[in-house]
Amino acid sequence: MKRDIFSGRKISAVPSASARKPDGTPAGNDRVEIGPTQLAFDEWTAAGLNIPDLAIMRSQRLDRLVRALQARDYGGILMYDPLNIRFASDTTNMQLWAAHNPFRACLVLADGYMVIWDFGDSDLLTAFNPLVRETRSGASFFYFTSGDKSVENAERFARQIDDLMREHAGGNRRLAVDKIQIHGLRALEGLGLQVLDGEEVTEKTRAIKQSEEIKALRCAVHAAEKSIHEMQQYTVPGVTENDVWAILHAENIKRGGEWIETRLLASGPRTNPWFQECGPRVIGNNELLAFDTDLIGCFGMCADISRTWFVGDGTPTAEQKRLYQYAYEHIQQNMALLTPGRPFKEIVFGGHLLSDEFVNSRYSVKMHGVGLCDEWPHIAYPEDYHEGAFDYELVPGMSICVEAYIGAEGGAEGVKLEEQVVITDDGYENITRYSFEDILLT
């Protein structure tokens, strides 16, 4: 056994080529595929969590996507959104960079054939998943890399899509696309392809999780909560908001989590209004600190949890307690609405409705779906309801975040709380376990 020279910990020997991690993936020390660390696996084992089998999860996802295409009579779907590519292939490559530099694409045909266009010709980042049948290059035609040849590059790429559609979709010329730049859209349509809304396909397909995805969600939330615990242990008057937020990032990465979508952490007067991003403010004594994780964690699954803490050596004010208890009651009553078959509209207009004091500063959504990130559906407050936009109902397998921001317009502070649940056959399972603040509830 070797020893880490910095900590003195023993380092296990390099695993054999046939060794497997608890998620069924190869345990090679130098493998390309990213994933949870041993710390995360150990914590999940101690907590009695079932760890997903990634080979099964990947097959379940691709099968759902293919069935969605066939149900709509689409010949295929072309995806540029990094989260949709992750869903279809479970492969990643510079996801944040790809989100604003669309170099990576994935085509799934209605017969299940999948092609990835990556940064180069190599299948380095896709070969571990046999469901990816080909890896190519040449899907980028954004101006930074293509310059004044963007149209030419887009047309070259579109001809590849056209050839694959003819080979695998027969005479079907109906192609769903989630996001594409204008030159690409024109090139596809110029070849006679009927371009349809791919976001509708992917959002609804991703919304209903199957067994292995639900296991992955539970694991990701547990790892995030371990990270939140470390963050809370660090939080004292005198440190900055950025100091606290950095702990969450570090602990997420230590467990094999991936990235965080926002910087939603604020303290004291910066908790009202909400949506101020964390910065260099020094946290004062006896203040509230509120945050929303928006954390892309282990297996690429989102742990979207909000908490508000009292920070200091004194006792909370009556107003701090009032806001917190109102927010707590809001999410508890609204969670009680979550049963399969319930129309979204009933959730919008039912449950705990905000008093006039808090309506103008309400959160942007009452509930929303969650999986690889914030996902469909969007369940609004009554004031924001758009008739006909979401005429659907809850289905077992959906994962839903129940939200509350409570702060009076012009008030001194505000409270943010959020729970993440999974819809079951007879109700819901709350997969969030992180405690609320007794000092603010009593």
Tab-separated table of C-alpha atoms in Angstrom:
chain	number	residue	atom	x	y	z
A	1	MET	CA	0.000	0.000	0.000
A	2	LYS	CA	1.198	3.507	-0.777
A	3	ARG	CA	0.591	6.556	1.390
A	4	ASP	CA	-0.618	10.023	0.469
A	5	ILE	CA	2.354	12.210	1.474
A	6	PHE	CA	0.019	15.065	2.437
A	7	SER	CA	-2.394	13.224	4.713
A	8	GLY	CA	-0.707	9.948	5.568
A	9	ARG	CA	-3.767	8.056	4.276
A	10	LYS	CA	-3.199	4.688	2.639
A	11	ILE	CA	-3.780	4.551	-1.090
A	12	SER	CA	-5.200	1.333	-2.493
A	13	ALA	CA	-3.410	-0.440	-5.275
A	14	VAL	CA	-4.608	0.258	-8.813
A	15	PRO	CA	-7.707	-1.903	-9.416
A	16	SER	CA	-7.663	-4.677	-11.973
A	17	ALA	CA	-9.144	-4.125	-15.417
A	18	SER	CA	-12.166	-6.287	-14.515
A	19	ALA	CA	-12.923	-4.500	-11.229
A	20	ARG	CA	-16.214	-2.611	-11.039
A	21	LYS	CA	-17.436	0.340	-9.024
A	22	PRO	CA	-20.758	0.014	-7.167
A	23	ASP	CA	-22.529	1.720	-10.100
A	24	GLY	CA	-21.353	-1.048	-12.442
A	25	THR	CA	-18.733	1.025	-14.271
A	26	PRO	CA	-15.065	0.027	-14.624
A	27	ALA	CA	-12.938	0.856	-11.578
A	28	GLY	CA	-9.749	1.662	-13.480
A	29	ASN	CA	-7.726	4.392	-11.811
A	30	ASP	CA	-6.959	6.102	-15.130
A	31	ARG	CA	-10.359	5.760	-16.757
A	32	VAL	CA	-11.809	8.568	-18.867
A	33	GLU	CA	-15.384	8.294	-17.636
A	34	ILE	CA	-16.162	10.696	-14.781
A	35	GLY	CA	-18.246	9.617	-11.796
A	36	PRO	CA	-18.654	9.545	-8.013
A	37	THR	CA	-15.618	9.288	-5.771
A	38	GLN	CA	-15.014	6.641	-3.128
A	39	LEU	CA	-16.059	9.187	-0.492
A	40	ALA	CA	-19.523	9.364	-2.047
A	41	PHE	CA	-19.837	5.592	-2.401
A	42	ASP	CA	-18.818	5.115	1.240
A	43	GLU	CA	-21.366	7.690	2.433
A	44	TRP	CA	-24.149	6.120	0.372
A	45	THR	CA	-23.331	2.666	1.721
A	46	ALA	CA	-23.399	3.983	5.273
A	47	ALA	CA	-26.771	5.594	4.587
A	48	GLY	CA	-28.218	2.369	3.141
A	49	LEU	CA	-28.857	3.904	-0.296
A	50	ASN	CA	-29.247	1.787	-3.421
A	51	ILE	CA	-26.695	2.839	-6.031
A	52	PRO	CA	-27.850	2.970	-9.661
A	53	ASP	CA	-26.616	0.569	-12.313
A	54	LEU	CA	-25.501	3.001	-15.009
A	55	ALA	CA	-25.695	0.521	-17.882
A	56	ILE	CA	-29.368	-0.032	-17.087
A	57	MET	CA	-29.989	3.695	-16.578
A	58	ARG	CA	-28.471	4.527	-19.951
A	59	SER	CA	-30.566	1.897	-21.714
A	60	GLN	CA	-33.724	3.102	-19.958
A	61	ARG	CA	-33.089	6.661	-21.075
A	62	LEU	CA	-32.372	5.843	-24.710
A	63	ASP	CA	-35.380	3.534	-24.864
A	64	ARG	CA	-37.643	6.307	-23.532
A	65	LEU	CA	-36.306	8.795	-26.050
A	66	VAL	CA	-36.732	6.406	-28.966
A	67	ARG	CA	-40.298	5.580	-27.903
A	68	ALA	CA	-41.037	9.305	-27.701
A	69	LEU	CA	-39.805	9.781	-31.278
A	70	GLN	CA	-41.834	6.863	-32.554
A	71	ALA	CA	-44.980	8.067	-30.762
A	72	ARG	CA	-44.682	11.418	-32.581
A	73	ASP	CA	-43.724	9.855	-35.924
A	74	TYR	CA	-40.379	11.665	-35.939
A	75	GLY	CA	-37.447	10.233	-37.848
A	76	GLY	CA	-34.924	11.488	-35.324
A	77	ILE	CA	-33.896	14.188	-32.900
A	78	LEU	CA	-30.832	16.431	-33.151
A	79	MET	CA	-29.634	17.826	-29.819
A	80	TYR	CA	-27.135	20.574	-29.005
A	81	ASP	CA	-28.192	21.222	-25.403
A	82	PRO	CA	-25.455	19.628	-23.234
A	83	LEU	CA	-28.069	18.338	-20.777
A	84	ASN	CA	-30.042	16.617	-23.528
A	85	ILE	CA	-26.836	15.085	-24.870
A	86	ARG	CA	-26.053	13.894	-21.336
A	87	PHE	CA	-29.519	12.366	-21.072
A	88	ALA	CA	-29.295	10.509	-24.381
A	89	SER	CA	-25.678	9.337	-24.148
A	90	ASP	CA	-24.495	9.935	-20.566
A	91	THR	CA	-21.346	11.451	-22.072
A	92	THR	CA	-19.905	14.854	-21.219
A	93	ASN	CA	-17.410	17.273	-22.686
A	94	MET	CA	-16.936	20.772	-21.265
A	95	GLN	CA	-20.656	21.171	-20.605
A	96	LEU	CA	-20.596	24.821	-19.527
A	97	TRP	CA	-18.368	25.793	-22.449
A	98	ALA	CA	-20.597	23.834	-24.810
A	99	ALA	CA	-23.640	25.670	-23.508
A	100	HIS	CA	-22.445	28.907	-25.133
A	101	ASN	CA	-20.117	27.440	-27.796
A	102	PRO	CA	-22.275	24.816	-29.553
A	103	PHE	CA	-19.598	22.454	-30.848
A	104	ARG	CA	-21.137	19.181	-29.643
A	105	ALA	CA	-24.220	17.504	-31.122
A	106	CYS	CA	-26.072	14.231	-30.716
A	107	LEU	CA	-28.450	12.627	-33.211
A	108	VAL	CA	-30.762	9.847	-32.095
A	109	LEU	CA	-32.721	8.162	-34.877
A	110	ALA	CA	-36.089	6.503	-34.469
A	111	ASP	CA	-34.444	3.077	-34.811
A	112	GLY	CA	-32.194	3.822	-31.806
A	113	TYR	CA	-29.011	4.574	-33.755
A	114	MET	CA	-27.015	7.309	-31.973
A	115	VAL	CA	-24.219	9.518	-33.312
A	116	ILE	CA	-22.159	12.068	-31.330
A	117	TRP	CA	-20.253	14.927	-32.940
A	118	ASP	CA	-17.474	15.839	-30.532
A	119	PHE	CA	-14.557	18.261	-30.273
A	120	GLY	CA	-12.362	16.126	-32.510
A	121	ASP	CA	-12.483	12.878	-34.434
A	122	SER	CA	-11.576	10.807	-31.375
A	123	ASP	CA	-14.131	8.722	-29.482
A	124	LEU	CA	-12.108	9.277	-26.288
A	125	LEU	CA	-15.090	10.599	-24.309
A	126	THR	CA	-17.798	8.352	-25.772
A	127	ALA	CA	-16.278	4.885	-26.243
A	128	PHE	CA	-17.262	3.742	-22.746
A	129	ASN	CA	-20.935	3.785	-23.759
A	130	PRO	CA	-21.724	1.190	-26.458
A	131	LEU	CA	-25.081	2.867	-27.101
A	132	VAL	CA	-23.135	5.597	-28.939
A	133	ARG	CA	-22.704	3.924	-32.314
A	134	GLU	CA	-20.520	6.557	-33.986
A	135	THR	CA	-18.390	9.527	-32.936
A	136	ARG	CA	-17.710	12.211	-35.527
A	137	SER	CA	-16.580	15.837	-35.627
A	138	GLY	CA	-17.767	18.913	-37.497
A	139	ALA	CA	-21.005	19.994	-35.792
A	140	SER	CA	-19.792	23.515	-34.972
A	141	PHE	CA	-20.569	26.523	-37.131
A	142	PHE	CA	-20.680	29.288	-34.537
A	143	TYR	CA	-18.810	32.412	-35.560
A	144	PHE	CA	-15.888	32.104	-33.126
A	145	THR	CA	-14.652	28.926	-34.812
A	146	SER	CA	-16.164	29.244	-38.303
A	147	GLY	CA	-15.828	32.934	-39.037
A	148	ASP	CA	-17.125	33.799	-42.469
A	149	LYS	CA	-17.426	30.123	-43.400
A	150	SER	CA	-20.284	29.477	-40.962
A	151	VAL	CA	-22.838	28.898	-43.723
A	152	GLU	CA	-20.532	26.463	-45.520
A	153	ASN	CA	-19.833	24.533	-42.324
A	154	ALA	CA	-23.519	24.386	-41.442
A	155	GLU	CA	-24.403	23.027	-44.870
A	156	ARG	CA	-21.684	20.360	-44.606
A	157	PHE	CA	-23.036	19.253	-41.249
A	158	ALA	CA	-26.654	19.266	-42.473
A	159	ARG	CA	-25.731	16.885	-45.303
A	160	GLN	CA	-24.487	14.393	-42.700
A	161	ILE	CA	-27.816	14.633	-40.879
A	162	ASP	CA	-29.675	14.175	-44.147
A	163	ASP	CA	-27.648	11.054	-45.017
A	164	LEU	CA	-28.253	9.509	-41.588
A	165	MET	CA	-31.978	10.268	-41.753
A	166	ARG	CA	-32.210	8.574	-45.145
A	167	GLU	CA	-30.313	5.532	-43.888
A	168	HIS	CA	-32.091	5.055	-40.552
A	169	ALA	CA	-35.471	6.788	-40.895
A	170	GLY	CA	-36.461	5.642	-44.353
A	171	GLY	CA	-38.685	8.226	-45.946
A	172	ASN	CA	-39.400	10.071	-42.707
A	173	ARG	CA	-38.231	13.678	-43.111
A	174	ARG	CA	-39.506	14.870	-39.729
A	175	LEU	CA	-36.557	15.911	-37.547
A	176	ALA	CA	-36.886	17.274	-34.012
A	177	VAL	CA	-34.217	19.807	-32.976
A	178	ASP	CA	-33.768	21.216	-29.486
A	179	LYS	CA	-31.470	24.195	-30.148
A	180	ILE	CA	-29.600	25.215	-33.277
A	181	GLN	CA	-28.064	28.354	-34.731
A	182	ILE	CA	-29.753	30.073	-37.619
A	183	HIS	CA	-27.380	28.799	-40.323
A	184	GLY	CA	-27.962	25.238	-39.216
A	185	LEU	CA	-31.732	25.621	-39.260
A	186	ARG	CA	-31.653	27.060	-42.781
A	187	ALA	CA	-29.328	24.308	-43.983
A	188	LEU	CA	-31.542	21.519	-42.632
A	189	GLU	CA	-34.694	23.036	-44.071
A	190	GLY	CA	-32.879	23.656	-47.352
A	191	LEU	CA	-32.427	19.908	-47.695
A	192	GLY	CA	-36.150	19.324	-47.309
A	193	LEU	CA	-36.158	18.255	-43.659
A	194	GLN	CA	-39.158	19.313	-41.602
A	195	VAL	CA	-37.704	20.761	-38.409
A	196	LEU	CA	-39.905	20.284	-35.331
A	197	ASP	CA	-39.716	21.228	-31.648
A	198	GLY	CA	-37.158	18.998	-29.974
A	199	GLU	CA	-37.446	20.668	-26.573
A	200	GLU	CA	-41.006	19.389	-26.230
A	201	VAL	CA	-39.691	15.870	-26.828
A	202	THR	CA	-36.745	16.012	-24.447
A	203	GLU	CA	-38.454	17.881	-21.614
A	204	LYS	CA	-41.382	15.478	-21.437
A	205	THR	CA	-39.153	12.433	-21.896
A	206	ARG	CA	-36.759	13.548	-19.157
A	207	ALA	CA	-39.628	14.421	-16.790
A	208	ILE	CA	-40.607	10.852	-15.895
A	209	LYS	CA	-37.726	9.033	-14.228
A	210	GLN	CA	-37.347	5.270	-14.152
A	211	SER	CA	-35.877	3.123	-11.395
A	212	GLU	CA	-32.150	3.740	-11.853
A	213	GLU	CA	-32.570	7.495	-12.346
A	214	ILE	CA	-34.498	7.736	-9.084
A	215	LYS	CA	-31.680	5.901	-7.324
A	216	ALA	CA	-29.230	8.360	-8.879
A	217	LEU	CA	-31.321	11.306	-7.684
A	218	ARG	CA	-31.393	10.000	-4.116
A	219	CYS	CA	-27.616	9.545	-4.179
A	220	ALA	CA	-27.004	12.991	-5.654
A	221	VAL	CA	-29.218	14.681	-3.067
A	222	HIS	CA	-27.523	12.788	-0.232
A	223	ALA	CA	-24.073	13.867	-1.469
A	224	ALA	CA	-25.281	17.448	-1.792
A	225	GLU	CA	-26.604	17.391	1.761
A	226	LYS	CA	-23.243	16.155	3.037
A	227	SER	CA	-21.732	19.140	1.235
A	228	ILE	CA	-24.323	21.499	2.731
A	229	HIS	CA	-23.452	20.198	6.192
A	230	GLU	CA	-19.802	21.132	5.665
A	231	MET	CA	-20.906	24.538	4.441
A	232	GLN	CA	-23.048	25.107	7.535
A	233	GLN	CA	-20.223	24.060	9.838
A	234	TYR	CA	-18.076	26.774	8.282
A	235	THR	CA	-20.725	29.520	8.399
A	236	VAL	CA	-20.090	32.009	11.204
A	237	PRO	CA	-20.250	35.789	11.504
A	238	GLY	CA	-17.198	37.399	9.961
A	239	VAL	CA	-16.739	35.163	6.898
A	240	THR	CA	-17.888	36.318	3.489
A	241	GLU	CA	-20.722	34.975	1.388
A	242	ASN	CA	-18.149	33.845	-1.182
A	243	ASP	CA	-16.225	31.977	1.518
A	244	VAL	CA	-19.353	29.981	2.362
A	245	TRP	CA	-20.316	29.325	-1.257
A	246	ALA	CA	-16.813	28.058	-2.050
A	247	ILE	CA	-17.271	25.268	0.520
A	248	LEU	CA	-20.293	23.946	-1.356
A	249	HIS	CA	-18.363	23.911	-4.635
A	250	ALA	CA	-15.389	22.136	-3.084
A	251	GLU	CA	-17.435	19.498	-1.266
A	252	ASN	CA	-19.520	18.815	-4.368
A	253	ILE	CA	-16.387	18.183	-6.428
A	254	LYS	CA	-14.865	15.997	-3.693
A	255	ARG	CA	-17.804	13.609	-4.036
A	256	GLY	CA	-17.748	13.507	-7.815
A	257	GLY	CA	-20.342	16.205	-8.377
A	258	GLU	CA	-19.890	18.405	-11.408
A	259	TRP	CA	-20.889	22.069	-11.306
A	260	ILE	CA	-23.322	24.625	-9.876
A	261	GLU	CA	-25.632	26.613	-12.113
A	262	THR	CA	-26.089	29.777	-10.048
A	263	ARG	CA	-24.608	31.869	-7.216
A	264	LEU	CA	-27.802	32.168	-5.190
A	265	LEU	CA	-26.549	32.762	-1.658
A	266	ALA	CA	-27.164	35.983	0.254
A	267	SER	CA	-27.016	37.226	3.829
A	268	GLY	CA	-28.667	39.886	5.944
A	269	PRO	CA	-30.295	42.683	3.921
A	270	ARG	CA	-29.166	41.034	0.670
A	271	THR	CA	-31.715	38.255	1.265
A	272	ASN	CA	-34.433	40.731	0.231
A	273	PRO	CA	-35.187	40.971	-2.617
A	274	TRP	CA	-34.193	37.495	-3.702
A	275	PHE	CA	-31.933	36.616	-6.658
A	276	GLN	CA	-28.941	38.627	-5.494
A	277	GLU	CA	-25.803	36.604	-6.189
A	278	CYS	CA	-23.263	35.884	-3.469
A	279	GLY	CA	-20.346	38.252	-3.213
A	280	PRO	CA	-17.723	39.659	-0.844
A	281	ARG	CA	-20.199	40.800	1.818
A	282	VAL	CA	-19.091	39.910	5.350
A	283	ILE	CA	-21.845	38.048	7.217
A	284	GLY	CA	-22.941	39.897	10.332
A	285	ASN	CA	-23.949	38.569	13.740
A	286	ASN	CA	-27.544	37.355	14.182
A	287	GLU	CA	-28.408	37.603	10.490
A	288	LEU	CA	-30.192	35.252	8.126
A	289	LEU	CA	-28.271	33.513	5.369
A	290	ALA	CA	-30.280	31.959	2.536
A	291	PHE	CA	-29.211	29.880	-0.459
A	292	ASP	CA	-30.431	27.729	-3.336
A	293	THR	CA	-27.972	24.976	-4.319
A	294	ASP	CA	-28.866	24.593	-8.042
A	295	LEU	CA	-26.169	21.943	-7.850
A	296	ILE	CA	-25.325	19.482	-10.615
A	297	GLY	CA	-24.019	16.621	-8.538
A	298	CYS	CA	-23.110	12.972	-8.812
A	299	PHE	CA	-24.193	11.173	-12.007
A	300	GLY	CA	-24.958	14.629	-13.431
A	301	MET	CA	-28.182	14.764	-11.390
A	302	CYS	CA	-29.433	18.027	-9.952
A	303	ALA	CA	-29.814	18.526	-6.211
A	304	ASP	CA	-31.966	21.627	-5.935
A	305	ILE	CA	-32.340	22.423	-2.242
A	306	SER	CA	-32.868	25.733	-0.450
A	307	ARG	CA	-32.311	26.504	3.184
A	308	THR	CA	-32.130	29.601	5.367
A	309	TRP	CA	-29.945	29.665	8.476
A	310	PHE	CA	-29.718	31.936	11.476
A	311	VAL	CA	-26.071	32.932	11.893
A	312	GLY	CA	-24.921	34.341	15.225
A	313	ASP	CA	-24.693	33.953	18.975
A	314	GLY	CA	-27.980	35.621	19.852
A	315	THR	CA	-31.610	34.699	19.289
A	316	PRO	CA	-33.695	35.300	16.172
A	317	THR	CA	-36.036	38.269	16.089
A	318	ALA	CA	-39.774	37.758	16.006
A	319	GLU	CA	-39.766	38.898	12.374
A	320	GLN	CA	-37.098	36.396	11.347
A	321	LYS	CA	-39.130	33.609	12.937
A	322	ARG	CA	-42.363	34.800	11.350
A	323	LEU	CA	-40.883	34.777	7.849
A	324	TYR	CA	-39.275	31.379	8.341
A	325	GLN	CA	-42.385	29.737	9.778
A	326	TYR	CA	-44.531	31.155	6.995
A	327	ALA	CA	-42.135	29.750	4.360
A	328	TYR	CA	-42.049	26.379	6.112
A	329	GLU	CA	-45.840	26.164	6.247
A	330	HIS	CA	-46.027	27.199	2.597
A	331	ILE	CA	-43.963	24.287	1.310
A	332	GLN	CA	-45.446	21.742	3.742
A	333	GLN	CA	-49.019	22.501	2.692
A	334	ASN	CA	-48.135	22.612	-0.990
A	335	MET	CA	-46.310	19.277	-0.851
A	336	ALA	CA	-49.534	17.736	0.435
A	337	LEU	CA	-51.042	18.395	-3.015
A	338	LEU	CA	-48.625	16.025	-4.714
A	339	THR	CA	-50.503	12.920	-5.781
A	340	PRO	CA	-50.413	11.169	-9.175
A	341	GLY	CA	-53.157	12.272	-11.512
A	342	ARG	CA	-53.501	15.741	-9.999
A	343	PRO	CA	-53.688	18.422	-12.728
A	344	PHE	CA	-51.010	21.086	-12.579
A	345	LYS	CA	-53.737	23.731	-12.604
A	346	GLU	CA	-55.111	22.427	-9.286
A	347	ILE	CA	-51.657	22.856	-7.752
A	348	VAL	CA	-51.402	26.408	-9.109
A	349	PHE	CA	-54.665	27.506	-7.515
A	350	GLY	CA	-54.656	25.176	-4.499
A	351	GLY	CA	-52.666	24.661	-1.356
A	352	HIS	CA	-51.087	27.465	0.634
A	353	LEU	CA	-51.689	30.738	-1.199
A	354	LEU	CA	-49.494	33.743	-0.499
A	355	SER	CA	-50.926	36.612	1.475
A	356	ASP	CA	-50.951	40.036	-0.169
A	357	GLU	CA	-47.845	40.990	1.798
A	358	PHE	CA	-45.683	38.487	-0.067
A	359	VAL	CA	-47.264	38.340	-3.530
A	360	ASN	CA	-45.197	41.044	-5.208
A	361	SER	CA	-41.915	39.515	-4.051
A	362	ARG	CA	-42.995	35.908	-4.739
A	363	TYR	CA	-40.603	33.375	-6.169
A	364	SER	CA	-40.608	32.810	-9.938
A	365	VAL	CA	-42.293	29.414	-9.621
A	366	LYS	CA	-44.368	27.506	-7.072
A	367	MET	CA	-42.929	24.135	-8.143
A	368	HIS	CA	-40.852	22.777	-11.005
A	369	GLY	CA	-39.488	19.509	-12.327
A	370	VAL	CA	-35.901	18.468	-11.710
A	371	GLY	CA	-33.538	15.830	-13.055
A	372	LEU	CA	-30.322	16.699	-14.858
A	373	CYS	CA	-31.189	20.335	-14.082
A	374	ASP	CA	-34.367	22.325	-13.514
A	375	GLU	CA	-36.801	20.687	-15.935
A	376	TRP	CA	-40.392	20.605	-17.173
A	377	PRO	CA	-42.957	21.171	-15.753
A	378	HIS	CA	-43.132	24.764	-14.598
A	379	ILE	CA	-45.949	25.120	-12.049
A	380	ALA	CA	-46.618	28.805	-11.534
A	381	TYR	CA	-48.266	30.910	-8.869
A	382	PRO	CA	-51.822	32.010	-9.715
A	383	GLU	CA	-50.603	35.497	-10.620
A	384	ASP	CA	-48.318	34.034	-13.312
A	385	TYR	CA	-50.581	31.288	-14.654
A	386	HIS	CA	-50.820	31.083	-18.447
A	387	GLU	CA	-53.933	29.215	-19.536
A	388	GLY	CA	-53.108	26.328	-21.870
A	389	ALA	CA	-49.338	26.319	-21.332
A	390	PHE	CA	-49.261	23.384	-18.910
A	391	ASP	CA	-52.474	21.385	-19.223
A	392	TYR	CA	-51.008	18.182	-17.801
A	393	GLU	CA	-51.019	16.201	-14.565
A	394	LEU	CA	-48.572	14.607	-12.150
A	395	VAL	CA	-47.292	11.144	-13.121
A	396	PRO	CA	-45.349	8.627	-10.999
A	397	GLY	CA	-41.631	9.053	-11.624
A	398	MET	CA	-41.697	12.827	-11.852
A	399	SER	CA	-39.280	14.628	-9.551
A	400	ILE	CA	-40.613	17.943	-8.293
A	401	CYS	CA	-39.068	20.818	-6.333
A	402	VAL	CA	-41.429	22.665	-3.991
A	403	GLU	CA	-40.315	26.266	-3.506
A	404	ALA	CA	-40.880	29.224	-1.222
A	405	TYR	CA	-39.388	32.673	-1.014
A	406	ILE	CA	-40.960	34.746	1.706
A	407	GLY	CA	-39.961	38.364	2.122
A	408	ALA	CA	-42.140	41.446	2.198
A	409	GLU	CA	-41.522	43.985	-0.536
A	410	GLY	CA	-39.095	46.460	0.994
A	411	GLY	CA	-38.575	44.228	4.040
A	412	ALA	CA	-35.318	43.837	5.938
A	413	GLU	CA	-34.698	40.128	5.204
A	414	GLY	CA	-36.214	37.145	3.411
A	415	VAL	CA	-36.366	33.354	3.673
A	416	LYS	CA	-35.775	30.770	0.931
A	417	LEU	CA	-36.784	27.098	1.430
A	418	GLU	CA	-37.080	24.241	-1.063
A	419	GLU	CA	-37.646	20.485	-0.951
A	420	GLN	CA	-37.071	17.889	-3.689
A	421	VAL	CA	-39.546	15.011	-3.980
A	422	VAL	CA	-40.399	12.096	-6.293
A	423	ILE	CA	-43.989	11.326	-7.270
A	424	THR	CA	-44.920	7.741	-6.379
A	425	ASP	CA	-47.890	5.519	-7.209
A	426	ASP	CA	-49.810	6.764	-4.170
A	427	GLY	CA	-48.297	10.157	-3.308
A	428	TYR	CA	-44.730	11.336	-3.061
A	429	GLU	CA	-41.388	10.531	-1.472
A	430	ASN	CA	-39.446	13.459	-0.031
A	431	ILE	CA	-35.829	12.673	-0.894
A	432	THR	CA	-34.587	15.791	0.915
A	433	ARG	CA	-33.391	15.027	4.433
A	434	TYR	CA	-31.547	18.174	5.468
A	435	SER	CA	-32.950	19.540	8.700
A	436	PHE	CA	-34.778	22.796	9.132
A	437	GLU	CA	-33.760	25.375	11.742
A	438	ASP	CA	-35.322	24.578	15.119
A	439	ILE	CA	-34.203	27.963	16.405
A	440	LEU	CA	-36.427	29.608	13.770
A	441	LEU	CA	-39.349	27.178	14.055
A	442	THR	CA	-39.886	27.505	17.829
